[in-house]
Amino acid sequence: MAGAPLADTPSGLRAWLLSAEPHSRWQARLGRFYLGWRAFSRNPLAMVGLSVVVLLILVAIFADLIAPYSPVVGGDLRTQRLLPPNETFWLGTDDQARDIFSRIIYGSRITLYVIVLVALIATPIGLLVGTVSGYLGGWVDTVLMRITDIFLAFPRLILALAFVAALGPGIENAIIAIAITSWPPYARIARAETLMIRNSDFIAAVKLQGASTPRIILGHVVPLCISSLIVRVTLDMAGIILTAAGLGFLGLGAQPPMPEWGAMVATGRNYLIDQWWVAAMPGLAIFVVSLGFNLLGDGLRDVLDPKAAK
Amino acid sequence: MIRGGGHGSALRSVLKNVAQFIIVLATTLLGLAAVTFFIGRVVPIDPVIAIVGDRAPPQVYERVRMELGLDRPLIEQFAIYLKKAVTGDFGNSVLTTNPVLTDIASAFPATLELATLGTLIGVIIGVPLGVLAAVKRGSFIDQFVRVLGLAGYSIPIFWLGLMGLLIFYAKLGWVAGPGRIDVTYSYLYTPVTNIVLLDTAMQGQWDAFWDAFSHIILPACLLGYFSLAYISRMTRSFMLNELAQEYVIAARVKGLSEMRVIWRHALRNAAVPLITVIALSYANLLEGSVLTETVFAWPGLGQYITNSLQNADMNAVLGGTLVIGAVFVLLNLVSDLLYRLLDPRTR
Amino acid sequence: MTKPLLDVEDLRVRFHLRTGTVEAVRGVSFQLGRERLGIVGESGSGKSQTGRAILGLTPPPGEVTAKRLAFDGIDLLTASRRTLRTLRGGRISMVMQDPKYSLNPVMTIGEQIIEAYQAHAKAGRGEARDKALAMLEAVKMRDPARVFSLYPHEVSGGMGQRAMIAMMLVTDPDLLIADEPTSALDVTVSMEVLRILDELVTERGMGLIFISHDLKLVSSFCDRVLVMYAGRVVEELEAKNLREAQHPYTQGLMRCLPTLVDDVRPLPTLNRDPAWAL
């Protein structure tokens, strides 16, 4: 994209970033990032998504400072159980006289923990399987893709359920189960991208220079797959959050007394009719965070892959 | 150059397609079985102890171990497992002591009923919405469809189900609560297909029918919402693609009414990928039904699996997972087949 | 001259985009009787948009204005949508560039021709089918009955374009706009298609607007030629007088046409004068 001449740029930094002739790779990279950021920030919904995600991270980090009460220790079981939202307990209390607002705040840590770990586990696996499969082709490709297809053949929640059933309930097992069901789509994307660039001239050039296969795959193919993968992973985050919450709802995720949002909704189910806030509030938190990731992912896709934009 | 070749090669290509279909189906199912077999072996609980208890003398332990075939090499165990799976023997449920397959067979129609009704709602509302959103691009309807789709990807289904119960059952009393049919009505008809709506209608038990209907309508609408969020979004996307094509302009050049151009030309082309989307949506609803059935105490396959899970009934869980996985695979392949049938270019 | 078939005066087509307004057609005027008019220009000259504007098919966010845009006395700018639909396909038709894209892929060729016929004639299916088959014969299809039940992707480019001509002429229109009808075909096939077009246009006494980038082709096929550049008509002359072109753009184009006889090196190119775009 030719650098369109912008009307007199006062700040030197902006001019440096937008310069059509960068002097170093870093300048070029930062410049591209800046342009991407400008396109992204022009999209109001994407900015909303970004704010939600940033808010989630901040809340998780500063939970101790934000939450007014303890998430696990309840108040007076005689007088403070199942109170509706009021001035002392902003979102009400649950059946063990715990402040729901504080529990939701601390629950954000669990949510973050889950999605970060799942992303860290599933993405490299998917990337590796996809690029190796796409680059090497032949029977390696067939075998790896068959395996991927088999995992894709299961509905995600059901497979995660089966794994958790086998491994036993608990948040680590839930994370492993979700990660196992998450990598196949990433492998497919990585493979598709690899197939497109496998026969390009620059790969041939590097091969001619004597680069070994692992070096080609890791050094040249993988970086080019990263941007579509980032988009996909972000868009997937909402699904991961919902699956984790679903597992929590079924009692298979974080175990009590951890304030996992899905489990909180399950508790609230018993008091749904008269004390609806116990179930409603944590569910709302799940919704807002998923929505945030979806908006962020949509915004990233519009910037990084405009062909796929609606 | 006209593609010809006579009948011989057409038959050959159909046979080739069928053969490919079967091979893919077989290998995927094989893989599914392998995965569930593997999961079954990952269980930290010793299945022998689960049967004989931890105070059993060593001879009893060994005997049961040999009976279960656990002393044989892993490959042989897998082969046995496979053979049993193919004949439908998933073992017996620890909970009900019935063969797992029987339990699954009685639970499946309930899920089928729910998923079918949900998909119907999704298609009947979703397709026209999507078409409208594409035709009136940028309008309120267009934004509405996008928001609907976005919410559909972000709302936890179990939460929405609970809120639905709260509002429409507890507060407004418009629909019946959890469960499939009130106990009083359940004696008024004989289960034939196990699909309550069909059975009651076929036997003329209209009171029971309406009760069953008021029970199914909320969970069906819940699933229907997620279905229509997905379907309307995809319809819109496909329609936008088609409306930009040259043949649409040509149709207008011919002086056809805009209605005809949209439905007979654009939608007819968009229908090709859309049918596959609908089949996939049906498959997705199977997944959604797990949580929905828990919320609505719906006695379907989803609830069967979660109940078995909470009772550590591994045979049931794995059997159920394998069955759902197989149905999923089947639906995916069917949608592939439908695509080829509908698009004359791929025939 | 009696009432002209098509009367265009100061036609302007503007596209209002987020980044500004683009004027694709900037004041085109001409009149057309039952004759053949060629509109020549490069990509972006506005020739296709002129054709679309006449049919009222300018895509949004386009805006069409003109001092006068009339077909057979009917004012196309103020005509109701229903009137326009009756005219479109019935009295004014358009043959488009690539039959691979301009024919509906999921309808058979016969179905599409029948549809075109039934949109303008109160005819039953049997009569429409006969008409369609007759039309397929008129465009020299070797086995009309077989082509009738074929899908567009099952026929070659030349046959597809002939099917398109059949579809657009089955209603016996008075005016045909041919928008680059042979650009997607290779040379021998396009000669055949042009011959068929030639015959049909002469036989039926239709008016023809032939839009193309190929100056030589247009000059041999048409009676008059309009040369367009940057949305304007820069020259209008009789096809047989092309050598006496006045405008430097047309002269430049004529000079650039390679000939088999001369060996001109370096190959002449066009020196664009920004004044032409004013």
Coordinates of N, CA and C in Angstrom, one line a residue, chain A residues 108-202:
Chain A
S108 N -12.6 -13.6 37.4 CA -11.9 -13.2 36.1 C -10.5 -13.8 36.0
R109 N -9.9 -14.0 37.2 CA -8.6 -14.7 37.2 C -8.6 -16.1 36.6
I110 N -9.7 -16.8 37.0 CA -9.8 -18.1 36.5 C -10.0 -18.1 35.0
T111 N -10.9 -17.2 34.6 CA -11.2 -17.1 33.2 C -9.9 -16.8 32.4
L112 N -9.2 -15.9 32.9 CA -7.9 -15.5 32.2 C -6.9 -16.7 32.2
Y113 N -6.8 -17.3 33.3 CA -6.0 -18.5 33.5 C -6.3 -19.5 32.4
V114 N -7.6 -19.8 32.3 CA -8.0 -20.9 31.4 C -7.7 -20.5 29.9
I115 N -8.1 -19.2 29.5 CA -7.9 -18.9 28.1 C -6.4 -18.8 27.8
V116 N -5.6 -18.2 28.7 CA -4.2 -18.1 28.4 C -3.5 -19.5 28.2
L117 N -3.8 -20.3 29.2 CA -3.2 -21.7 29.1 C -3.7 -22.4 27.9
V118 N -4.9 -22.4 27.6 CA -5.4 -23.1 26.4 C -4.8 -22.6 25.1
A119 N -4.7 -21.2 25.1 CA -4.1 -20.7 23.9 C -2.6 -21.1 23.8
L120 N -1.9 -21.1 24.9 CA -0.5 -21.4 24.9 C -0.3 -22.9 24.6
I121 N -1.2 -23.7 24.9 CA -1.0 -25.1 24.6 C -1.5 -25.4 23.2
A122 N -2.7 -25.0 22.9 CA -3.3 -25.4 21.6 C -2.6 -24.8 20.4
T123 N -2.2 -23.5 20.5 CA -1.7 -22.8 19.3 C -0.4 -23.4 18.8
P124 N 0.6 -23.6 19.6 CA 1.8 -24.2 19.1 C 1.6 -25.6 18.5
I125 N 0.7 -26.4 19.1 CA 0.4 -27.7 18.6 C -0.2 -27.6 17.2
G126 N -1.2 -26.8 17.1 CA -1.9 -26.6 15.8 C -0.9 -26.1 14.8
L127 N -0.1 -25.1 15.2 CA 0.8 -24.5 14.2 C 1.8 -25.5 13.7
L128 N 2.3 -26.3 14.7 CA 3.3 -27.3 14.3 C 2.7 -28.3 13.4
V129 N 1.6 -28.9 13.8 CA 1.0 -30.0 13.0 C 0.6 -29.4 11.6
G130 N 0.0 -28.2 11.6 CA -0.4 -27.7 10.3 C 0.8 -27.4 9.4
T131 N 1.8 -26.7 9.9 CA 2.9 -26.3 9.0 C 3.7 -27.6 8.5
V132 N 3.9 -28.5 9.4 CA 4.7 -29.7 9.0 C 3.9 -30.5 8.0
S133 N 2.6 -30.6 8.3 CA 1.7 -31.4 7.4 C 1.7 -30.7 6.0
G134 N 1.5 -29.4 6.0 CA 1.4 -28.7 4.7 C 2.7 -28.7 4.0
Y135 N 3.8 -28.5 4.7 CA 5.1 -28.4 4.0 C 5.6 -29.7 3.5
L136 N 5.5 -30.8 4.4 CA 6.1 -32.0 3.9 C 5.2 -32.8 3.0
G137 N 3.9 -32.6 3.1 CA 3.0 -33.3 2.2 C 3.1 -34.8 2.3
G138 N 2.6 -35.5 1.3 CA 2.8 -36.9 1.2 C 2.0 -37.6 2.3
W139 N 2.6 -38.7 2.8 CA 1.8 -39.5 3.8 C 1.8 -38.8 5.1
V140 N 2.9 -38.0 5.4 CA 2.8 -37.3 6.7 C 1.6 -36.4 6.7
D141 N 1.3 -35.7 5.6 CA 0.2 -34.9 5.5 C -1.1 -35.7 5.7
T142 N -1.2 -36.8 5.0 CA -2.4 -37.6 5.0 C -2.7 -38.0 6.5
V143 N -1.6 -38.6 7.1 CA -1.8 -39.1 8.5 C -2.2 -38.0 9.4
L144 N -1.4 -36.9 9.4 CA -1.7 -35.8 10.3 C -3.1 -35.2 10.1
M145 N -3.5 -35.1 8.8 CA -4.8 -34.5 8.6 C -5.9 -35.5 9.0
R146 N -5.7 -36.7 8.8 CA -6.7 -37.7 9.3 C -6.9 -37.6 10.8
I147 N -5.8 -37.5 11.5 CA -5.9 -37.3 12.9 C -6.6 -36.0 13.3
T148 N -6.3 -34.9 12.6 CA -7.0 -33.7 12.8 C -8.4 -33.8 12.5
D149 N -8.8 -34.4 11.4 CA -10.2 -34.6 11.1 C -10.9 -35.4 12.1
I150 N -10.3 -36.4 12.7 CA -10.9 -37.2 13.7 C -11.3 -36.4 14.9
F151 N -10.3 -35.5 15.3 CA -10.6 -34.6 16.5 C -11.7 -33.6 16.1
L152 N -11.7 -33.2 14.9 CA -12.7 -32.2 14.4 C -14.0 -32.9 14.3
A153 N -14.0 -34.2 14.2 CA -15.3 -34.9 14.1 C -16.1 -34.9 15.3
F154 N -15.5 -34.7 16.5 CA -16.3 -34.6 17.7 C -16.7 -33.2 18.0
P155 N -17.9 -33.1 18.5 CA -18.4 -31.7 18.9 C -17.5 -31.4 20.1
R156 N -17.0 -30.2 20.2 CA -16.0 -29.8 21.1 C -16.4 -30.1 22.6
L157 N -17.6 -29.6 23.0 CA -17.9 -29.8 24.4 C -18.0 -31.3 24.8
I158 N -18.5 -32.1 23.8 CA -18.7 -33.5 24.2 C -17.3 -34.2 24.3
L159 N -16.4 -33.8 23.5 CA -15.1 -34.5 23.6 C -14.4 -34.0 24.9
A160 N -14.6 -32.7 25.2 CA -14.0 -32.2 26.4 C -14.6 -32.9 27.6
L161 N -15.9 -33.1 27.6 CA -16.6 -33.8 28.6 C -16.0 -35.2 28.8
A162 N -15.8 -35.9 27.7 CA -15.3 -37.2 27.8 C -13.9 -37.2 28.5
F163 N -13.1 -36.3 28.1 CA -11.8 -36.2 28.7 C -11.8 -35.9 30.1
V164 N -12.7 -35.0 30.5 CA -12.7 -34.6 31.9 C -13.3 -35.8 32.7
A165 N -14.2 -36.5 32.0 CA -14.8 -37.7 32.7 C -13.7 -38.6 33.0
A166 N -12.8 -38.8 32.1 CA -11.7 -39.8 32.3 C -10.7 -39.2 33.3
L167 N -10.3 -38.0 33.2 CA -9.3 -37.4 34.0 C -9.8 -37.0 35.4
G168 N -11.0 -36.8 35.5 CA -11.5 -36.3 36.8 C -11.7 -34.8 36.8
P169 N -12.7 -34.3 37.5 CA -13.0 -32.9 37.5 C -11.8 -32.1 38.1
G170 N -11.8 -30.8 37.7 CA -10.7 -30.0 38.2 C -10.3 -29.0 37.1
I171 N -9.7 -27.9 37.5 CA -9.5 -26.9 36.5 C -8.4 -27.2 35.5
E172 N -7.4 -27.9 36.0 CA -6.2 -28.2 35.1 C -6.7 -29.3 34.1
N173 N -7.5 -30.2 34.5 CA -8.0 -31.2 33.6 C -8.9 -30.6 32.6
A174 N -9.7 -29.7 33.1 CA -10.6 -29.0 32.1 C -9.8 -28.2 31.1
I175 N -8.7 -27.6 31.5 CA -7.8 -26.9 30.5 C -7.2 -27.8 29.5
I176 N -6.7 -28.9 30.0 CA -6.1 -29.9 29.1 C -7.2 -30.4 28.1
A177 N -8.4 -30.7 28.6 CA -9.4 -31.2 27.8 C -9.8 -30.2 26.7
I178 N -10.0 -28.9 27.1 CA -10.3 -27.9 26.1 C -9.2 -27.7 25.1
A179 N -8.0 -27.7 25.6 CA -6.9 -27.5 24.7 C -6.8 -28.6 23.6
I180 N -7.1 -29.9 24.1 CA -7.0 -31.0 23.1 C -8.1 -30.8 22.1
T181 N -9.2 -30.2 22.4 CA -10.2 -30.0 21.4 C -10.1 -28.8 20.6
S182 N -9.1 -27.9 21.0 CA -9.0 -26.6 20.3 C -8.0 -26.6 19.2
W183 N -7.0 -27.4 19.2 CA -5.9 -27.3 18.2 C -6.3 -27.6 16.8
P184 N -7.3 -28.6 16.5 CA -7.5 -29.0 15.1 C -7.8 -27.8 14.2
P185 N -8.7 -26.9 14.5 CA -8.9 -25.8 13.5 C -7.7 -25.0 13.2
Y186 N -6.8 -24.8 14.3 CA -5.6 -24.0 14.0 C -4.7 -24.8 13.1
A187 N -4.7 -26.1 13.2 CA -3.8 -26.9 12.3 C -4.3 -26.7 10.9
R188 N -5.6 -26.7 10.7 CA -6.2 -26.6 9.4 C -5.8 -25.3 8.7
I189 N -5.9 -24.2 9.5 CA -5.5 -22.9 9.0 C -4.1 -22.8 8.7
A190 N -3.2 -23.3 9.6 CA -1.8 -23.3 9.3 C -1.5 -24.0 8.1
R191 N -2.1 -25.2 7.9 CA -1.8 -26.0 6.7 C -2.2 -25.3 5.5
A192 N -3.4 -24.6 5.5 CA -3.9 -23.9 4.3 C -2.9 -22.8 3.9
E193 N -2.4 -22.1 4.9 CA -1.5 -21.0 4.7 C -0.2 -21.6 4.1
T194 N 0.3 -22.7 4.7 CA 1.5 -23.3 4.3 C 1.5 -23.7 2.9
L195 N 0.3 -24.3 2.5 CA 0.2 -24.8 1.1 C 0.3 -23.7 0.1
M196 N -0.2 -22.5 0.6 CA -0.1 -21.4 -0.4 C 1.3 -20.9 -0.6
I197 N 2.1 -21.0 0.4 CA 3.4 -20.4 0.2 C 4.5 -21.4 0.0
R198 N 4.1 -22.7 0.1 CA 5.1 -23.7 0.0 C 5.9 -23.6 -1.3
N199 N 5.3 -23.3 -2.4 CA 5.9 -23.3 -3.7 C 6.4 -21.9 -4.1
S200 N 6.4 -21.0 -3.2 CA 6.9 -19.6 -3.6 C 8.4 -19.6 -3.9
D201 N 8.7 -18.5 -4.6 CA 10.1 -18.4 -5.0 C 11.0 -18.1 -3.8
F202 N 10.5 -17.4 -2.8 CA 11.4 -17.1 -1.7 C 11.8 -18.3 -0.8

